[in-house]
Coordinates of C-alpha atoms in Angstrom, one line a residue:
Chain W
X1 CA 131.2 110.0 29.5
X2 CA 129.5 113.0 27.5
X3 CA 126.2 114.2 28.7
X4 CA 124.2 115.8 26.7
X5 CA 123.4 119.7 27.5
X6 CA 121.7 120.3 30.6
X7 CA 118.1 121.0 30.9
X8 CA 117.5 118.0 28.5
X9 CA 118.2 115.0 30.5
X10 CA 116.3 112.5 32.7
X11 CA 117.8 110.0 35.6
X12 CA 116.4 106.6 35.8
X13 CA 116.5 105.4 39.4
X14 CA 115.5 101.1 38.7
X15 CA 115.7 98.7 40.8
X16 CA 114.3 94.9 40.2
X17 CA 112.3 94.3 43.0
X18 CA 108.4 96.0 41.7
X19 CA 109.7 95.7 37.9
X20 CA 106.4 95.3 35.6
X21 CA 105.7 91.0 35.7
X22 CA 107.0 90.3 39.0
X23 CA 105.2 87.8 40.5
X24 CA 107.5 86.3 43.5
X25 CA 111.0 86.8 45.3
X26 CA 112.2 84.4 43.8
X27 CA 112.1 85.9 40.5
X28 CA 114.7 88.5 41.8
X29 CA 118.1 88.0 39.9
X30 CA 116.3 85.8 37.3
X31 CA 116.4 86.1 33.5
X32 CA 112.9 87.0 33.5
X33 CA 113.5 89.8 36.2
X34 CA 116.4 91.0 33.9
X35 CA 114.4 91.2 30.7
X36 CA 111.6 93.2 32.7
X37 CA 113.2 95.4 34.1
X38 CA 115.5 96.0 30.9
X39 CA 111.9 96.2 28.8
X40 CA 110.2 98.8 32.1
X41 CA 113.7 101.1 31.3
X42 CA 113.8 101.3 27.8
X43 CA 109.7 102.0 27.7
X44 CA 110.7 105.2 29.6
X45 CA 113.5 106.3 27.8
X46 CA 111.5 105.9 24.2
X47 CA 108.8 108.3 25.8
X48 CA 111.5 110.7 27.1
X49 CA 112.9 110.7 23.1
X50 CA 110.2 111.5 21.9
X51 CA 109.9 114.5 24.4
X52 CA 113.6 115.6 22.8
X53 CA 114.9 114.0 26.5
X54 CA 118.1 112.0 27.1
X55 CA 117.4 108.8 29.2
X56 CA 120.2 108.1 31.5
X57 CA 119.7 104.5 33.8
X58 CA 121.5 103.9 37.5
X59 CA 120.7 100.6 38.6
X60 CA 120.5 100.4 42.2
X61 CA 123.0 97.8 43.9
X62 CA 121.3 95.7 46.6
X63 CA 120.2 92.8 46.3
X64 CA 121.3 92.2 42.5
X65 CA 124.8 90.0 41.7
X66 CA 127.0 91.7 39.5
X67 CA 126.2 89.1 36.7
X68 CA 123.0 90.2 36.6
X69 CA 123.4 93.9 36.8
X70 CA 125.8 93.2 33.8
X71 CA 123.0 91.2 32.5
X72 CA 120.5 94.6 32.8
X73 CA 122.7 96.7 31.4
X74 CA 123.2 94.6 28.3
X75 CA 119.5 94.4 27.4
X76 CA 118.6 98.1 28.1
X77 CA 118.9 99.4 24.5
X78 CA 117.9 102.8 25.1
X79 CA 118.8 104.3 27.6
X80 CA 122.8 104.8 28.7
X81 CA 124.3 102.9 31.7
X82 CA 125.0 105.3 34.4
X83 CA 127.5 103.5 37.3
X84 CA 129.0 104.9 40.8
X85 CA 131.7 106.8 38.9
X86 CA 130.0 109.2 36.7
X87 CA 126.7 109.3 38.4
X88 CA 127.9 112.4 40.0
X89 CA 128.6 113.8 36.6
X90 CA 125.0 113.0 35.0
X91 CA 123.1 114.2 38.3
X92 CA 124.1 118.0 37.7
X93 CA 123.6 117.8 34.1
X94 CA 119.6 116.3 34.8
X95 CA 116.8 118.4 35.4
X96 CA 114.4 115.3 36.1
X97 CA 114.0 111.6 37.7
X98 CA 112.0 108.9 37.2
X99 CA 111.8 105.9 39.7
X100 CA 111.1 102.5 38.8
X101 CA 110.6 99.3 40.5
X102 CA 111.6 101.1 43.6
X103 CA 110.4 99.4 46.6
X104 CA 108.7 100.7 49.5
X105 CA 110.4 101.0 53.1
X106 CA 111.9 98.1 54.9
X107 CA 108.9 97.5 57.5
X108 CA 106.0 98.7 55.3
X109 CA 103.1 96.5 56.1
X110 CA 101.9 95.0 53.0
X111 CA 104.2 95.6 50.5
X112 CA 106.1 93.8 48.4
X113 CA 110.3 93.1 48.8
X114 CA 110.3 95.8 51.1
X115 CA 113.7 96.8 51.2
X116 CA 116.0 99.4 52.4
X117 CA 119.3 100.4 50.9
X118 CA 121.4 98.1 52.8
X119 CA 120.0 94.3 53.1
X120 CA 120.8 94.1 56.6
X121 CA 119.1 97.2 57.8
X122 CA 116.3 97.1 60.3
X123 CA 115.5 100.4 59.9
X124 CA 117.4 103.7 58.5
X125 CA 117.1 107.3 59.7
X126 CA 118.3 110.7 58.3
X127 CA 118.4 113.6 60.3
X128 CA 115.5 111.0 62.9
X129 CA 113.4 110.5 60.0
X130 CA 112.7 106.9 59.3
X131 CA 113.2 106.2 55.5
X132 CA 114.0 104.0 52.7
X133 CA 115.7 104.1 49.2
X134 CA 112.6 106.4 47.7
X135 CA 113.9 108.9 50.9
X136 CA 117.5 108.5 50.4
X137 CA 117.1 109.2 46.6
X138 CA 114.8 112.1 47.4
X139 CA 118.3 113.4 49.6
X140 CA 120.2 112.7 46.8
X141 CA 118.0 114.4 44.2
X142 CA 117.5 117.6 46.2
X143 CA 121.3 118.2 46.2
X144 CA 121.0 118.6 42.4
X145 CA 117.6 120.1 42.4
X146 CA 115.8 117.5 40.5
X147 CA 112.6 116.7 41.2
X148 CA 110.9 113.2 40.5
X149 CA 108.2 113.6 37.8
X150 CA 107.1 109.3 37.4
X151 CA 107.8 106.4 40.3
X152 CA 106.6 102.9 39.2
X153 CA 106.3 100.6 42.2
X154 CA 103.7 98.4 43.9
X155 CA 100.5 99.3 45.6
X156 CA 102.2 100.9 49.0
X157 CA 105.4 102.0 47.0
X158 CA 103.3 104.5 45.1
X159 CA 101.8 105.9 48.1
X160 CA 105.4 106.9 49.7
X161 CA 106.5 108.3 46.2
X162 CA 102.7 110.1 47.1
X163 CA 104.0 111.2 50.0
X164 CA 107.6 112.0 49.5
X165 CA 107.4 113.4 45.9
X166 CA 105.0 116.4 45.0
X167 CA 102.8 116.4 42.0
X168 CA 104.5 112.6 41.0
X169 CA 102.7 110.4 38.2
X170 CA 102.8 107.4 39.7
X171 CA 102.1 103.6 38.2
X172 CA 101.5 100.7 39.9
X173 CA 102.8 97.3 38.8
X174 CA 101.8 94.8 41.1
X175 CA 100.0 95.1 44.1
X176 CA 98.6 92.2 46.7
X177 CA 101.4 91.3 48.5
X178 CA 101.1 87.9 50.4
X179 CA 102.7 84.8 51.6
X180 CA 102.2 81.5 49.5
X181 CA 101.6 78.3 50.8
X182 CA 105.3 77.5 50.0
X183 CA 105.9 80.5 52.3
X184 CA 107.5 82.8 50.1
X185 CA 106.2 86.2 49.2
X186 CA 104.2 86.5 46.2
X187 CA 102.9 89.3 44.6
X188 CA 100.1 89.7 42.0
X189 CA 100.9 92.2 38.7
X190 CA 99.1 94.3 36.5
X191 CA 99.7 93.2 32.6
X192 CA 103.1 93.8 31.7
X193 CA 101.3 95.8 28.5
X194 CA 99.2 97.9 30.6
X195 CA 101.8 98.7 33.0
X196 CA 104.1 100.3 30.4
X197 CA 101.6 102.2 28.7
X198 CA 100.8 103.5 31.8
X199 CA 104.4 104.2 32.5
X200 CA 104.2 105.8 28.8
X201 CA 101.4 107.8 29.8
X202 CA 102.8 109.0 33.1
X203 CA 106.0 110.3 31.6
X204 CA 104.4 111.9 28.5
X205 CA 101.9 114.0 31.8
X206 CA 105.1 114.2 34.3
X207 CA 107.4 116.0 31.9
X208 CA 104.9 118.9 30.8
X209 CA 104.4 119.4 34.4
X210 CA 106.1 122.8 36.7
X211 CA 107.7 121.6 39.7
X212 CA 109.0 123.0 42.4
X213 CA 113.2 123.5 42.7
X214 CA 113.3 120.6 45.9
X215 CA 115.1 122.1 49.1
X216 CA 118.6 121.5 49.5
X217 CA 119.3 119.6 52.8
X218 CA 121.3 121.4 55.5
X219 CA 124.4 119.7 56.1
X220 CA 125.7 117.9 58.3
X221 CA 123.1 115.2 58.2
X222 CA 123.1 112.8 61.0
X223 CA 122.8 109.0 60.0
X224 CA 121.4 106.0 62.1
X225 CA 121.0 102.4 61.2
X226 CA 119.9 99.9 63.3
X227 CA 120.8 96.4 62.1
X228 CA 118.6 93.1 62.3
X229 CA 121.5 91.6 63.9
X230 CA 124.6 92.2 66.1
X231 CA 127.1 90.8 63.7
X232 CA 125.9 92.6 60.7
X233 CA 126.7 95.6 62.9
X234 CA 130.0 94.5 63.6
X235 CA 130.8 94.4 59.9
X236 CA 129.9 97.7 59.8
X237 CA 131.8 99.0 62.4
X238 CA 135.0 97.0 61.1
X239 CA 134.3 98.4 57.4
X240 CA 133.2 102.2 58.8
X241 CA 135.6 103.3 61.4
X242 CA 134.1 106.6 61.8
X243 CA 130.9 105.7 63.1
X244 CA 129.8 105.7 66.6
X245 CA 128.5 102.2 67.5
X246 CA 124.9 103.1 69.8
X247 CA 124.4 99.9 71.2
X248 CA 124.9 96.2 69.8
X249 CA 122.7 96.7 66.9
X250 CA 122.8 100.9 66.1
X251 CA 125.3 102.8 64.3
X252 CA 125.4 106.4 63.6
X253 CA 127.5 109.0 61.5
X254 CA 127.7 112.5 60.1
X255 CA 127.3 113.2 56.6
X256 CA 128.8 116.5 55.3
X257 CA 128.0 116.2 51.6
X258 CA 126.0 113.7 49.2
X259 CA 127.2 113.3 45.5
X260 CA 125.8 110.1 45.7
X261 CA 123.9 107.4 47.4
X262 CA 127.1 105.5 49.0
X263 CA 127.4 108.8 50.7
X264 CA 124.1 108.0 52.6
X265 CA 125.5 104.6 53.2
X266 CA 128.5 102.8 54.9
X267 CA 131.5 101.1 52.8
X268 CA 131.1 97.1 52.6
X269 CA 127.3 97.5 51.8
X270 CA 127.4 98.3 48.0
Chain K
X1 CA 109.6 61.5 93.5
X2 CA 110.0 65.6 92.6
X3 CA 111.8 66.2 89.5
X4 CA 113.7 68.9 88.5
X5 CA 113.4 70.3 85.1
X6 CA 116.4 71.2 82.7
X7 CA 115.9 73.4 79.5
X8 CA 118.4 72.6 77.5
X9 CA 119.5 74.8 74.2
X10 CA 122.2 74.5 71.8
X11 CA 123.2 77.8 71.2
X12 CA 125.0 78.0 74.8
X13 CA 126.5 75.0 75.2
X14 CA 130.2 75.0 76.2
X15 CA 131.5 73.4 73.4
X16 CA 129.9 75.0 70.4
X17 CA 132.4 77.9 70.2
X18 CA 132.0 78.4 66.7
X19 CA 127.9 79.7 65.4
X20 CA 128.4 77.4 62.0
X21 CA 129.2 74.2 64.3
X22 CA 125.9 74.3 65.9
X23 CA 124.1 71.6 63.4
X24 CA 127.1 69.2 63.5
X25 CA 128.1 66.4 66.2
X26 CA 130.2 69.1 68.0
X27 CA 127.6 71.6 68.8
X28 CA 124.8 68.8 70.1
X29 CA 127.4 66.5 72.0
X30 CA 128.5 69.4 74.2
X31 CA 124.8 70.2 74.9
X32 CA 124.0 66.7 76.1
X33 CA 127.5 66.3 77.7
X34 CA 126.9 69.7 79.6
X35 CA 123.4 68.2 80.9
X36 CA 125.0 65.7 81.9
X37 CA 127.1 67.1 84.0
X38 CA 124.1 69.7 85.5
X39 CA 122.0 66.2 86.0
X40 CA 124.3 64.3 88.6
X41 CA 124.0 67.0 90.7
X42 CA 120.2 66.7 90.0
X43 CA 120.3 63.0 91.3
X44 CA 122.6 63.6 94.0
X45 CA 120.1 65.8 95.5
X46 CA 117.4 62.8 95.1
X47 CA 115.4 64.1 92.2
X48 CA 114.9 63.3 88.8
X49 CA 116.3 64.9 85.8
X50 CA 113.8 65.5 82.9
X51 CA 114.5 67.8 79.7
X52 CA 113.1 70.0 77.4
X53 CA 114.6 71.8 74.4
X54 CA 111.7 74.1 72.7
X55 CA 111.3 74.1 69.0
X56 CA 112.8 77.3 67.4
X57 CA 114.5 78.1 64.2
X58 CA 116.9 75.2 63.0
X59 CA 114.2 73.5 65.4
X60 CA 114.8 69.7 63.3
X61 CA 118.6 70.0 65.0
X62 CA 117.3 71.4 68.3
X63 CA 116.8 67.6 69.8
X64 CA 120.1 65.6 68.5
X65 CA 122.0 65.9 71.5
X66 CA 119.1 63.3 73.1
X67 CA 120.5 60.1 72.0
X68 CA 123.9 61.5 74.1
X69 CA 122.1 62.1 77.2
X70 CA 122.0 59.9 80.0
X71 CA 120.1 57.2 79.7
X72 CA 117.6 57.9 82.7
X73 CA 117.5 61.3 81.7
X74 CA 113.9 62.0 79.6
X75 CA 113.0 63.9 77.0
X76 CA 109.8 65.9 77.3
X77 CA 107.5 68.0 75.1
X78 CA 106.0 71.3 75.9
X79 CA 102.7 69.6 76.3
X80 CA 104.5 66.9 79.1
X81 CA 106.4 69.9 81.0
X82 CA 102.5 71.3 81.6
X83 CA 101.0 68.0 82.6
X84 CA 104.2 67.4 85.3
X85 CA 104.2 70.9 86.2
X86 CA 103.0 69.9 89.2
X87 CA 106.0 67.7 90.1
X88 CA 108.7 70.2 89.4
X89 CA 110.8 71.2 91.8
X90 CA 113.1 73.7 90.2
X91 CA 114.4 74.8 86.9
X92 CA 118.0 74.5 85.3
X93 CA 118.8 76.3 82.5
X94 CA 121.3 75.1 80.3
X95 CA 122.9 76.3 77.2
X96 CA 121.1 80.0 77.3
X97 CA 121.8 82.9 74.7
X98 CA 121.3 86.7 75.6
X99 CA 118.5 88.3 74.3
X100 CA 119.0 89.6 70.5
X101 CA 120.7 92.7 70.3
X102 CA 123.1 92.2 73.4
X103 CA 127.0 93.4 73.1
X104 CA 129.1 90.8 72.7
X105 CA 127.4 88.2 72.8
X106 CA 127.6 84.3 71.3
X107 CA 124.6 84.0 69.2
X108 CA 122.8 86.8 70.8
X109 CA 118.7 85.8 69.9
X110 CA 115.8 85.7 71.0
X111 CA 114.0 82.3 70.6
X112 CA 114.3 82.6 67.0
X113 CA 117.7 83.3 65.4
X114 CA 116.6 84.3 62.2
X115 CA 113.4 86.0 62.4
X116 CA 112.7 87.3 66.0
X117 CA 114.3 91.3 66.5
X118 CA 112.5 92.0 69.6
X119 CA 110.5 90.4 71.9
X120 CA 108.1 92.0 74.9
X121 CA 105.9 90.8 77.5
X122 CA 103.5 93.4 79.0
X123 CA 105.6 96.2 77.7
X124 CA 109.1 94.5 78.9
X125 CA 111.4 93.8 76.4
X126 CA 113.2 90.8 77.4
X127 CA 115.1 87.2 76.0
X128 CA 114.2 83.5 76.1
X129 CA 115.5 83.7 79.9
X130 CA 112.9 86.2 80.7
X131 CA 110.0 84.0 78.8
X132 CA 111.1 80.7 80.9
X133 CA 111.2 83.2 84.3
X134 CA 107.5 84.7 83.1
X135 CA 106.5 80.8 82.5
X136 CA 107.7 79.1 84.7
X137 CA 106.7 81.6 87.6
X138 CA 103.2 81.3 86.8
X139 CA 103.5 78.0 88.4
X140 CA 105.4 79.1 91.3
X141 CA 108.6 76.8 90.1
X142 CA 111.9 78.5 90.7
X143 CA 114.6 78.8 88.0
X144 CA 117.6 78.4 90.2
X145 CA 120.5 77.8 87.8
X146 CA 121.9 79.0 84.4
X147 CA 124.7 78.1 82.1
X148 CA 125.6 80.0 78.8
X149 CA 128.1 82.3 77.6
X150 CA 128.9 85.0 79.5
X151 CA 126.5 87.4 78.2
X152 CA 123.5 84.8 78.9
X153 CA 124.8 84.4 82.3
X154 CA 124.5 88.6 83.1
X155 CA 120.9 88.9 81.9
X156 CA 120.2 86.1 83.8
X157 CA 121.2 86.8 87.0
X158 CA 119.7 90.3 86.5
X159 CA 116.6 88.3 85.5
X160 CA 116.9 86.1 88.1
X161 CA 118.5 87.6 91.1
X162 CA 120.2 85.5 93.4
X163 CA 120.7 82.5 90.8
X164 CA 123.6 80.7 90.4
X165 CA 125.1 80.5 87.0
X166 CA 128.7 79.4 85.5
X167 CA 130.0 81.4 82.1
X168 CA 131.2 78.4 79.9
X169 CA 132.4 80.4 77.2
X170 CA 133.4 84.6 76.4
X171 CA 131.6 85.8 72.7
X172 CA 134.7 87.3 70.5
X173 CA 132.1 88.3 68.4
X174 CA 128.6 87.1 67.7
X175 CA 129.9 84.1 66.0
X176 CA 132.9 83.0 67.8
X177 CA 133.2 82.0 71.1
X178 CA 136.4 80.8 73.5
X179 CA 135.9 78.0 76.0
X180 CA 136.3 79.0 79.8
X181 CA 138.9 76.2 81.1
X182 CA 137.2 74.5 83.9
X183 CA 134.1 76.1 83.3
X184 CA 132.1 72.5 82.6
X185 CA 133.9 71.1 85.8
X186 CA 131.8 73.8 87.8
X187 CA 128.4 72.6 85.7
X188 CA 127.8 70.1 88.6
X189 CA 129.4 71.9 91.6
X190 CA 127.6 75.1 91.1
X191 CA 124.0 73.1 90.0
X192 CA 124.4 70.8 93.3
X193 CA 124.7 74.3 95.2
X194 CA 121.8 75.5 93.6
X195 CA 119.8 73.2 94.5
X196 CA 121.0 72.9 98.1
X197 CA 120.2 76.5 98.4
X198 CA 117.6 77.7 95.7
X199 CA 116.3 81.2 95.3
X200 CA 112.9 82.5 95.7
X201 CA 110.4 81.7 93.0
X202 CA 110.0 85.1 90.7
X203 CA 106.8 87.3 90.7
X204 CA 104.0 86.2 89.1
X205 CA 103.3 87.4 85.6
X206 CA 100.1 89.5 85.6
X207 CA 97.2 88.9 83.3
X208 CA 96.0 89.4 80.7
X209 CA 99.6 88.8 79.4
X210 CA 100.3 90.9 76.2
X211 CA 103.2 89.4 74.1
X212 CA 104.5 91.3 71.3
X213 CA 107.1 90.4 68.7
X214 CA 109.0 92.7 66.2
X215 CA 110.3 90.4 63.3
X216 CA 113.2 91.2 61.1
X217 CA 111.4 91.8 58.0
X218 CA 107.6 91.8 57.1
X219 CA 107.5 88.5 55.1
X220 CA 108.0 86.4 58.3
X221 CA 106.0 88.7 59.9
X222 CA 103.4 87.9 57.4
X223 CA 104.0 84.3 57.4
X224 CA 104.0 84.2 61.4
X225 CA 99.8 85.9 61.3
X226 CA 99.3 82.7 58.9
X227 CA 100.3 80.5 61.8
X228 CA 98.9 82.3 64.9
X229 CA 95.2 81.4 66.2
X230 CA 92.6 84.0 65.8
X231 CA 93.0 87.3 68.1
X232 CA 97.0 88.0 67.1
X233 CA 96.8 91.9 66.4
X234 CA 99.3 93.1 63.5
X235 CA 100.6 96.7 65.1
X236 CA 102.5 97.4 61.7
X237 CA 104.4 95.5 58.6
X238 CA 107.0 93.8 61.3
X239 CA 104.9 93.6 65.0
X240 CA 102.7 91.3 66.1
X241 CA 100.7 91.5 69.2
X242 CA 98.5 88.5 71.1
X243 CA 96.9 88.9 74.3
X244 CA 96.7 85.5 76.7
X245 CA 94.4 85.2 79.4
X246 CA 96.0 82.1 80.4
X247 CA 99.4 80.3 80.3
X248 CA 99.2 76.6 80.0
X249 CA 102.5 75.9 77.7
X250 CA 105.6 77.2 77.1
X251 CA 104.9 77.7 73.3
X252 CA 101.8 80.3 74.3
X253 CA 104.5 82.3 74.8
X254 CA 106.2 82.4 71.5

């Protein structure tokens, strides 16, 4: 792949489960989520033309079936497909980031699709800290020295991105988690037109903005994930021979470099 | 004449070896065959045997082994084990897990398979065989036997000390499980000692009795606040906490 020069690119971090629309879990991996999340991506990456910015997309891997990631990519028009094995290559030609549709932690109390990385985390530290994908792709960022200028998410997603990310635009998409009567989770959202000029808005603010060059983490980092079961720890103990198994649901590892996110994770959870 | 209670789960019976049997024939025959077996001794010793399976995730298949049981043995509900109470002599467990999280263990849980990550009462984290010792000592009945895998059999007698127990099967992994030869021949033997000789009823629980539960994700956790009376106290997205002045049935406890 050819990037363009540096100093004139932007990563796009998406993910499907606070896309602009999203009304229940069980619009993840639908058509509908597809087309949103397509429409939330190419939104940004028209602002970041008009700014003279190359839009570059990773789509992040949980939780979505390979037909539908292939589905994503097809509809995103402008922005270019980024995959594991030329992320590396984009990252140290970017100079900025913009989440969307990130969740917040696994565990955060009213939020919507809380997730971590892995599906069957319970909870993931770095270094002790507690954190989820925003945190990981924080890690990941600071290796290349990009900050995050926009994060689109629901109501508690934008306060982490508050919290990990200084000076962030942020935009909410939908906000008032709760369980339906079906016992699902539900979600309400903000009008899918409001939301992206909001998201237009946020870019147009975030890219005229000075940030500060994010600190490099010292390596080696040390890795912990408890599991929400025993067996979903075994699998990652047969798949990850290198890591030390804690107790029946807690594994732990050294990380000596990050390229990417996969380096934060363990092999068999892509 | 005094009756003597056995709690019967699936999970742990001897012949459910594999976790993806446990809603077919094999899974629910073994249970009732293996209270079976734990119930002559029970009659031999002049009492009645009476069962209870509680309701828990997969709760429609929790009560299939019944038409298998003996015919003299009842079924009871949660409501009927607090209303006989009174006329139980001792407790058998039968078919117990370890608590979720436990090494090598068959279908390690905690009540709730799916949803439940941790479970404490007044600060102590503990399985289902710690909620049935907390319950069931409240009313000064002893818990005098247990059967499960290996694993369910350890944290039991450290639960439990003194109790007699028989490993019917050794966890490979969380999923599989290999049948311990002759281990359902002891069922009776061991239960008829038991009884002969039982332990000491456990401690009291004090009051008031704080529960707390950590679910696996904050949807159910959600979902569970929906369900509980008024008074449940959410900690954080996964943990709820209640507070009982009283235990009357098993299901205050979960």
């Amino acid at each position: 792949m050819e990037v363009a020069n540096y100093m004139k690119n932007v990563i796009i971090f998406a993910s499907q489960e606070c896309c602009s629309g999203m009304l229940e879990v069980s619009l993840m991996n639908s058509l509908y989520t597809v087309e949103h999340i397509a429409e939330d991506i190419d939104v940004v990456s028209d602002q970041l033309k008009e700014n003279d910015y190359n839009a570059y997309v990773y789509y992040l891997h949980n939780n979505t079936h390979p037909e539908n990631k292939r589905s994503i990519f097809q509809n995103v028009k402008k922005a270019t497909v980024v995959t594991d094995d030329n992320l590396q290559e984009v990252l140290s030609k970017c100079d900025k980031a913009v989440l969307l549709g990130i969740p917040a932690m696994q565990g955060s109390t009213d939020s919507f699709a809380d997730r971590n990385y892995g599906n069957m985390w319970f909870d993931y530290l770095l270094n002790g800290e507690k954190m989820g994908q925003m945190g990981m792709i924080k890690v990941l960022l600071s290796v290349y020295g990009i900050p995050v200028i926009t994060v689109m998410s629901d109501t508690v997603g934008v306060l982490e991105a508050k919290n990990l990310f200084d000076n962030v635009e942020t935009v909410t998409s939908v906000y008032d988690s709760y369980i339906c009567p079906g016992g699902w989770q539900c979600c309400s959202a903000y009008p899918v037109e409001e939301v992206h000029e909001k998201l237009k808005n946020a870019v147009k603010i975030g890219l005229t903005k000075d940030y500060a060059k994010p600190i490099k983490p010292k390596f080696p980092l040390t890795a912990k994930v408890e599991y929400m079961r025993t067996d979903f720890c075994d699998v990652a103990c047969a798949f990850n021979p290198n890591v030390t198994r804690l107790d029946a649901r807690t594994v732990t590892w050294q990380i000596n470099d990050v390229k990417n996110l996969l380096d934060m994770a363990l092999r068999g959870e892509e | 004449m005094k009756k003597v209670l056995i709690v019967a789960r699936p999970e742990g019976a001897s012949g459910l070896t594999w976790a993806n049997k446990i809603n077919l024939e094999t899974g629910f025959k073994s249970l009732a065959e293996d209270v079976n077996e734990v119930a002559k001794a029970v009659r031999e010793m002049g009492f009645t045997p009476i069962t209870f399976t509680p309701e828990a995730a997969f709760h429609i298949y929790n009560w299939l082994h019944v038409p298998y049981l003996d015919k003299d043995i009842k079924q009871i509900s949660a409501k009927d084990v607090y209303q006989q109470i009174s006329d139980i002599y001792a407790v058998v467990l039968v078919g117990m897990t370890a608590k979720a999280g436990t090494l090598n263990a068959f279908m390690d849980s905690t009540y709730n398979l799916v949803a439940w990550h941790d479970y404490y009462l007044n600060g102590q984290l503990m399985g289902e065989i710690g909620m049935y010792k907390n319950y069931f000592a409240n009313f000064n009945v002893p818990i005098i036997f247990a059967s499960g895998d290996v694993a369910a059999c350890a944290e039991a007698e450290k639960e439990l000390v003194g109790i007699k127990t028989v490993a019917v099967k050794k966890a490979k992994n969380r999923s599989v499980a290999s049948y311990i030869q002759g281990s359902k021949e002891k069922l009776y033997s061991v239960c008829l000692e038991a009884l002969k000789n039982p332990i000491k009823v456990s401690e009291k629980p004090t009051f008031p009795l704080t529960k707390k539960i950590v679910l696996n994700r904050t949807e159910f956790c959600a979902d569970s606040v929906r369900w509980f009376p008024d008074g449940v106290n959410r900690i954080d997205g996964r943990t709820i906490e209640y507070e009982l002045n009283e235990l009357k049935y098993f299901t205050d406890l979960v």
